[in-house]
XYZ file of N, CA, C and O in Angstrom:
432
model
N 0.790 -1.167 -0.012
C 0.014 -0.020 0.050
C 0.917 1.246 -0.030
O 1.876 1.315 0.734
N 0.454 2.252 -0.699
C 1.083 3.505 -0.923
C 0.898 4.386 0.460
O -0.199 4.534 0.773
N 2.087 4.756 1.056
C 1.944 5.623 2.277
C 2.541 7.027 1.975
O 3.795 7.144 1.901
N 1.705 8.044 1.678
C 2.233 9.360 1.335
C 2.950 9.902 2.550
O 2.572 9.644 3.745
N 3.830 10.743 2.283
C 4.518 11.596 3.340
C 3.535 12.720 3.792
O 2.867 13.312 2.948
N 3.465 12.883 5.097
C 2.555 14.039 5.510
C 3.172 15.330 5.124
O 4.480 15.577 5.263
N 2.367 16.224 4.891
C 2.694 17.682 4.556
C 2.044 18.462 5.505
O 0.959 18.488 6.042
N 2.779 19.640 5.729
C 2.347 20.572 6.679
C 1.431 21.597 6.277
O 1.379 21.988 5.106
N 0.669 22.125 7.212
C -0.062 23.352 7.066
C 0.544 24.452 8.021
O 0.581 24.183 9.152
N 1.067 25.453 7.409
C 1.829 26.406 8.247
C 0.899 27.725 8.273
O 0.542 28.184 7.151
N 0.629 28.142 9.449
C -0.180 29.401 9.622
C 0.621 30.389 10.383
O 1.200 30.214 11.391
N 0.773 31.542 9.732
C 1.679 32.690 10.264
C 1.119 33.299 11.587
O -0.119 33.057 11.933
N 1.846 34.171 12.114
C 1.403 34.952 13.238
C 0.354 35.923 12.984
O 0.315 36.518 11.932
N -0.437 36.043 13.989
C -1.665 37.125 13.958
C -2.511 36.889 12.815
O -3.114 37.808 12.203
N -2.747 35.719 12.312
C -3.650 35.161 11.359
C -4.971 34.898 11.889
O -4.982 34.277 12.810
N -6.024 35.362 11.179
C -7.358 35.125 11.707
C -8.119 34.224 10.787
O -7.985 34.440 9.593
N -8.824 33.184 11.257
C -9.521 32.285 10.481
C -11.042 32.303 11.029
O -11.327 32.152 12.123
N -11.936 32.596 9.989
C -13.240 32.573 10.279
C -13.897 31.207 10.523
O -13.054 30.195 10.395
N -15.126 31.126 10.928
C -15.684 29.746 11.252
C -15.755 28.894 9.904
O -15.921 29.405 8.808
N -15.636 27.621 10.106
C -15.858 26.595 8.975
C -14.831 26.833 7.905
O -15.177 26.621 6.670
N -13.587 27.263 8.102
C -12.535 27.335 7.103
C -11.974 25.904 7.087
O -11.655 25.270 8.019
N -11.788 25.322 5.882
C -11.285 24.102 5.629
C -9.983 24.096 4.826
O -9.832 24.958 3.836
N -9.071 23.349 5.192
C -7.809 23.249 4.527
C -7.474 21.805 4.189
O -7.499 20.934 4.990
N -7.192 21.540 2.841
C -6.955 20.156 2.398
C -5.515 20.160 1.879
O -5.314 20.645 0.702
N -4.611 19.437 2.525
C -3.238 19.455 2.109
C -2.937 18.283 1.246
O -1.784 18.082 1.020
N -3.982 17.483 0.782
C -3.714 16.257 0.026
C -4.733 16.304 -1.055
O -5.833 16.739 -0.918
N -4.514 15.719 -2.195
C -5.358 15.454 -3.312
C -5.224 14.072 -3.820
O -4.110 13.415 -3.753
N -6.193 13.457 -4.430
C -6.138 12.221 -5.011
C -5.734 12.264 -6.454
O -5.947 13.249 -7.115
N -5.242 11.262 -6.979
C -4.902 11.117 -8.431
C -6.109 11.310 -9.274
O -7.183 10.842 -8.893
N -5.969 11.916 -10.470
C -6.988 12.084 -11.358
C -7.357 10.745 -12.135
O -8.514 10.498 -12.526
N -6.342 9.938 -12.243
C -6.459 8.621 -12.898
C -7.208 7.655 -12.031
O -6.839 7.475 -10.796
N -8.326 7.108 -12.495
C -9.234 6.254 -11.693
C -8.552 5.148 -11.062
O -8.705 4.807 -9.886
N -7.623 4.385 -11.845
C -7.095 3.235 -11.284
C -6.064 3.585 -10.106
O -6.067 2.915 -9.078
N -5.281 4.651 -10.235
C -4.441 5.036 -9.211
C -5.257 5.525 -7.929
O -4.862 5.267 -6.845
N -6.290 6.285 -8.242
C -7.113 6.823 -7.165
C -7.735 5.674 -6.458
O -7.646 5.557 -5.183
N -8.266 4.566 -7.071
C -8.714 3.412 -6.390
C -7.710 2.727 -5.607
O -7.969 2.095 -4.575
N -6.460 2.694 -6.167
C -5.380 1.987 -5.438
C -4.837 2.830 -4.257
O -4.001 2.323 -3.532
N -5.417 4.081 -4.148
C -5.058 4.781 -2.975
C -4.046 5.922 -3.150
O -3.466 6.502 -2.171
N -3.814 6.288 -4.345
C -2.799 7.304 -4.710
C -3.237 8.640 -4.109
O -4.427 9.126 -4.309
N -2.425 9.256 -3.301
C -2.606 10.563 -2.676
C -1.446 11.450 -2.992
O -0.275 11.030 -2.884
N -1.735 12.690 -3.298
C -0.659 13.660 -3.598
C -0.661 14.704 -2.562
O -1.464 15.569 -2.531
N 0.323 14.624 -1.543
C 0.321 15.593 -0.576
C 1.094 16.811 -0.890
O 2.167 16.658 -1.492
N 0.614 18.046 -0.552
C 1.286 19.270 -0.814
C 1.108 20.177 0.237
O -0.060 20.260 0.807
N 2.115 20.992 0.774
C 1.897 21.856 1.915
C 0.933 23.071 1.679
O 0.791 23.431 0.411
N 0.426 23.592 2.643
C -0.373 24.883 2.551
C 0.414 25.838 3.438
O 0.806 25.476 4.594
N 0.670 26.997 3.003
C 1.419 28.097 3.794
C 0.568 29.249 3.747
O 0.326 29.917 2.608
N 0.281 29.704 5.027
C -0.475 31.015 5.158
C 0.377 31.987 5.825
O 0.929 31.732 6.844
N 0.544 33.113 5.341
C 1.450 34.222 5.849
C 1.008 34.774 7.174
O -0.016 34.363 7.734
N 1.728 35.851 7.584
C 1.420 36.576 8.787
C 0.305 37.631 8.555
O 0.196 38.192 7.396
N -0.485 37.860 9.492
C -1.534 38.901 9.488
C -2.512 38.646 8.298
O -2.951 39.687 7.813
N -2.855 37.408 8.109
C -3.875 37.080 7.006
C -5.218 36.928 7.742
O -5.332 36.531 8.893
N -6.289 37.359 7.005
C -7.685 37.105 7.483
C -8.295 36.238 6.386
O -8.405 36.672 5.304
N -8.838 35.092 6.833
C -9.486 34.199 5.991
C -10.894 34.218 6.380
O -11.248 33.642 7.511
N -11.781 34.518 5.512
C -13.252 34.712 5.875
C -13.910 33.343 6.067
O -13.407 32.265 5.519
N -14.913 33.266 6.855
C -15.643 31.984 7.180
C -16.079 31.287 5.934
O -16.502 31.790 4.922
N -16.105 29.896 6.096
C -16.526 29.045 4.965
C -15.560 28.949 3.781
O -15.949 28.372 2.842
N -14.343 29.492 3.939
C -13.403 29.370 2.791
C -12.795 27.968 2.828
O -12.662 27.360 3.872
N -12.301 27.672 1.573
C -11.583 26.337 1.400
C -10.244 26.620 0.852
O -10.250 27.325 -0.206
N -9.223 26.174 1.423
C -7.932 26.278 0.871
C -7.348 24.896 0.469
O -7.364 23.926 1.222
N -6.980 24.806 -0.854
C -6.554 23.482 -1.348
C -5.122 23.324 -1.325
O -4.298 24.216 -1.031
N -4.586 22.091 -1.518
C -3.210 21.655 -1.364
C -2.279 22.500 -2.281
O -2.598 22.872 -3.406
N -1.067 22.765 -1.790
C -0.131 23.364 -2.593
C -0.253 24.941 -2.648
O 0.483 25.509 -3.317
N -1.067 25.527 -1.894
C -1.462 26.889 -1.935
C -0.621 27.727 -0.993
O -0.374 27.176 0.212
N -0.133 28.871 -1.314
C 0.589 29.833 -0.429
C -0.231 31.170 -0.460
O -0.537 31.652 -1.612
N -0.596 31.638 0.631
C -1.171 32.994 0.829
C -0.300 33.903 1.513
O 0.206 33.650 2.582
N 0.065 35.048 0.775
C 1.084 35.897 1.346
C 0.582 36.779 2.489
O -0.562 36.782 2.897
N 1.537 37.413 3.173
C 1.403 38.260 4.272
C 0.235 39.338 4.033
O 0.217 39.889 2.890
N -0.488 39.693 5.119
C -1.316 40.957 5.076
C -2.462 40.727 3.906
O -2.969 41.883 3.463
N -2.881 39.678 3.704
C -3.965 39.401 2.718
C -5.266 39.092 3.411
O -5.182 38.444 4.331
N -6.387 39.550 2.566
C -7.590 39.227 3.137
C -8.298 38.193 2.021
O -8.330 38.605 0.882
N -8.787 37.102 2.577
C -9.515 36.215 1.672
C -10.971 36.278 2.077
O -11.408 36.045 3.139
N -11.830 36.653 1.119
C -13.326 36.840 1.304
C -13.966 35.482 1.783
O -13.573 34.481 1.269
N -14.991 35.675 2.534
C -15.724 34.510 2.961
C -16.416 33.711 1.927
O -16.687 34.205 0.758
N -16.221 32.343 2.069
C -16.681 31.438 0.974
C -15.850 31.168 -0.155
O -16.279 30.444 -1.067
N -14.665 31.680 -0.163
C -13.818 31.565 -1.275
C -13.224 30.178 -1.248
O -13.070 29.469 -0.386
N -12.941 29.709 -2.566
C -12.214 28.485 -2.769
C -10.825 28.831 -3.314
O -10.688 29.207 -4.631
N -9.720 28.668 -2.584
C -8.483 29.094 -2.984
C -7.702 27.937 -3.580
O -7.357 27.025 -2.992
N -7.590 28.023 -4.882
C -6.962 26.969 -5.716
C -5.504 27.145 -6.140
O -4.824 26.281 -6.681
N -5.092 28.438 -6.048
C -3.739 28.760 -6.451
C -3.120 29.830 -5.463
O -3.868 30.460 -4.695
N -1.863 30.181 -5.639
C -1.261 31.152 -4.770
C -1.874 32.419 -4.908
O -2.193 32.854 -5.910
N -1.885 33.162 -3.641
C -2.492 34.444 -3.736
C -1.291 35.361 -3.014
O -0.777 34.977 -1.988
N -1.042 36.541 -3.686
C 0.211 37.336 -3.249
C -0.096 38.152 -1.877
O -1.191 38.136 -1.444
N 0.888 38.766 -1.432
C 0.794 39.591 -0.212
C -0.039 40.852 -0.534
O -0.034 41.357 -1.604
N -0.646 41.382 0.530
C -1.262 42.657 0.602
C -2.388 42.948 -0.413
O -2.540 43.948 -0.939
N -3.199 41.845 -0.557
C -4.403 42.051 -1.455
C -5.671 41.515 -0.896
O -5.700 40.855 0.193
N -6.778 41.839 -1.511
C -8.079 41.363 -1.196
C -8.325 40.368 -2.364
O -8.288 40.651 -3.459
N -8.822 39.174 -1.905
C -8.976 38.008 -2.988
C -10.284 37.287 -2.468
O -10.522 37.173 -1.344
N -11.112 36.988 -3.454
C -12.373 36.325 -3.094
C -12.900 35.608 -4.360
O -12.453 35.845 -5.576
N -13.882 34.677 -4.067
C -14.525 34.043 -5.205
C -14.278 32.515 -5.259
O -13.398 31.953 -4.587
N -14.880 31.810 -6.253
C -14.718 30.519 -6.549
C -14.559 30.346 -8.074
O -15.607 30.403 -8.787
N -13.335 30.105 -8.571
C -12.012 30.011 -7.796
C -11.629 31.552 -7.211
O -11.967 32.524 -7.914
N -11.060 31.589 -6.155
C -10.458 32.832 -5.485
C -9.596 33.476 -6.546
O -8.666 32.888 -7.086
N -9.833 34.886 -6.593
C -8.943 35.647 -7.504
C -8.629 37.011 -6.829
O -9.490 37.444 -6.015
N -7.555 37.614 -7.133
C -7.234 38.962 -6.577
C -8.204 39.942 -7.106
O -8.478 40.074 -8.299
N -8.858 40.659 -6.167
C -9.701 41.741 -6.598
C -9.073 43.151 -6.590
O -9.305 44.041 -7.498
N -8.147 43.376 -5.599
C -7.418 44.643 -5.504
C -6.345 44.570 -4.465
O -6.271 43.699 -3.598
N -5.489 45.618 -4.504
C -4.473 45.724 -3.467
C -5.067 46.384 -2.259
O -6.093 47.166 -2.406
N -4.554 46.144 -1.137
C -4.990 46.809 0.158
C -4.127 48.083 0.216
O -2.954 48.026 0.150
N -4.794 49.280 0.440
C -4.110 50.531 0.467
C -4.428 51.333 1.817
O -5.241 50.910 2.625
N -3.930 52.515 1.975
C -4.118 53.319 3.077
C -5.627 53.671 3.146
O -6.104 54.060 4.251
N -6.367 53.702 2.012
C -7.749 54.130 1.979
C -8.574 53.038 2.717
O -9.694 53.246 3.081
N -8.039 51.859 2.936
C -8.757 50.791 3.652
C -8.763 50.932 5.189
O -9.458 50.264 5.881
N -7.916 51.899 5.657
C -7.910 52.161 7.128
C -9.176 52.729 7.600
O -9.797 53.635 6.820
N -9.623 52.411 8.738
C -10.853 52.872 9.265
C -10.664 53.845 10.477
O -11.611 54.294 11.079
N -9.493 54.089 10.858
C -9.059 55.062 11.916
C -9.076 54.361 13.342
O -8.966 55.127 14.318
N -8.940 53.144 13.254
C -8.821 52.341 14.578
C -7.417 52.689 15.117
O -6.474 52.503 14.448
N -7.268 53.062 16.454
C -5.929 53.326 16.978
C -5.032 52.067 17.068
O -5.569 51.001 17.562
N -3.823 52.103 16.544
C -3.016 50.927 16.597
C -1.730 51.258 17.176
O -1.278 52.383 17.297
């Protein structure tokens, strides 16, 4: 039987996860015979520092999310997302950069 190596899910400092966020660090082979035989393809998930992932989002294997990024609720992240952006959707895509205009005046 094929025994895949375990892959890590790394979550950076000060990162917020909404409710029902799912992270899947492994995928099955697309080939039916391999899949039935138990083929599993593990890939790490890396989430940067100060990231906010909205509730109900799904993060798939092999994805890296950069620092200071916001992922909208219900997103399905299928590929890497860069730092400092707002991204959302299914599949998740970059909507815009986060700028000083996004500040609400909260004292930090």
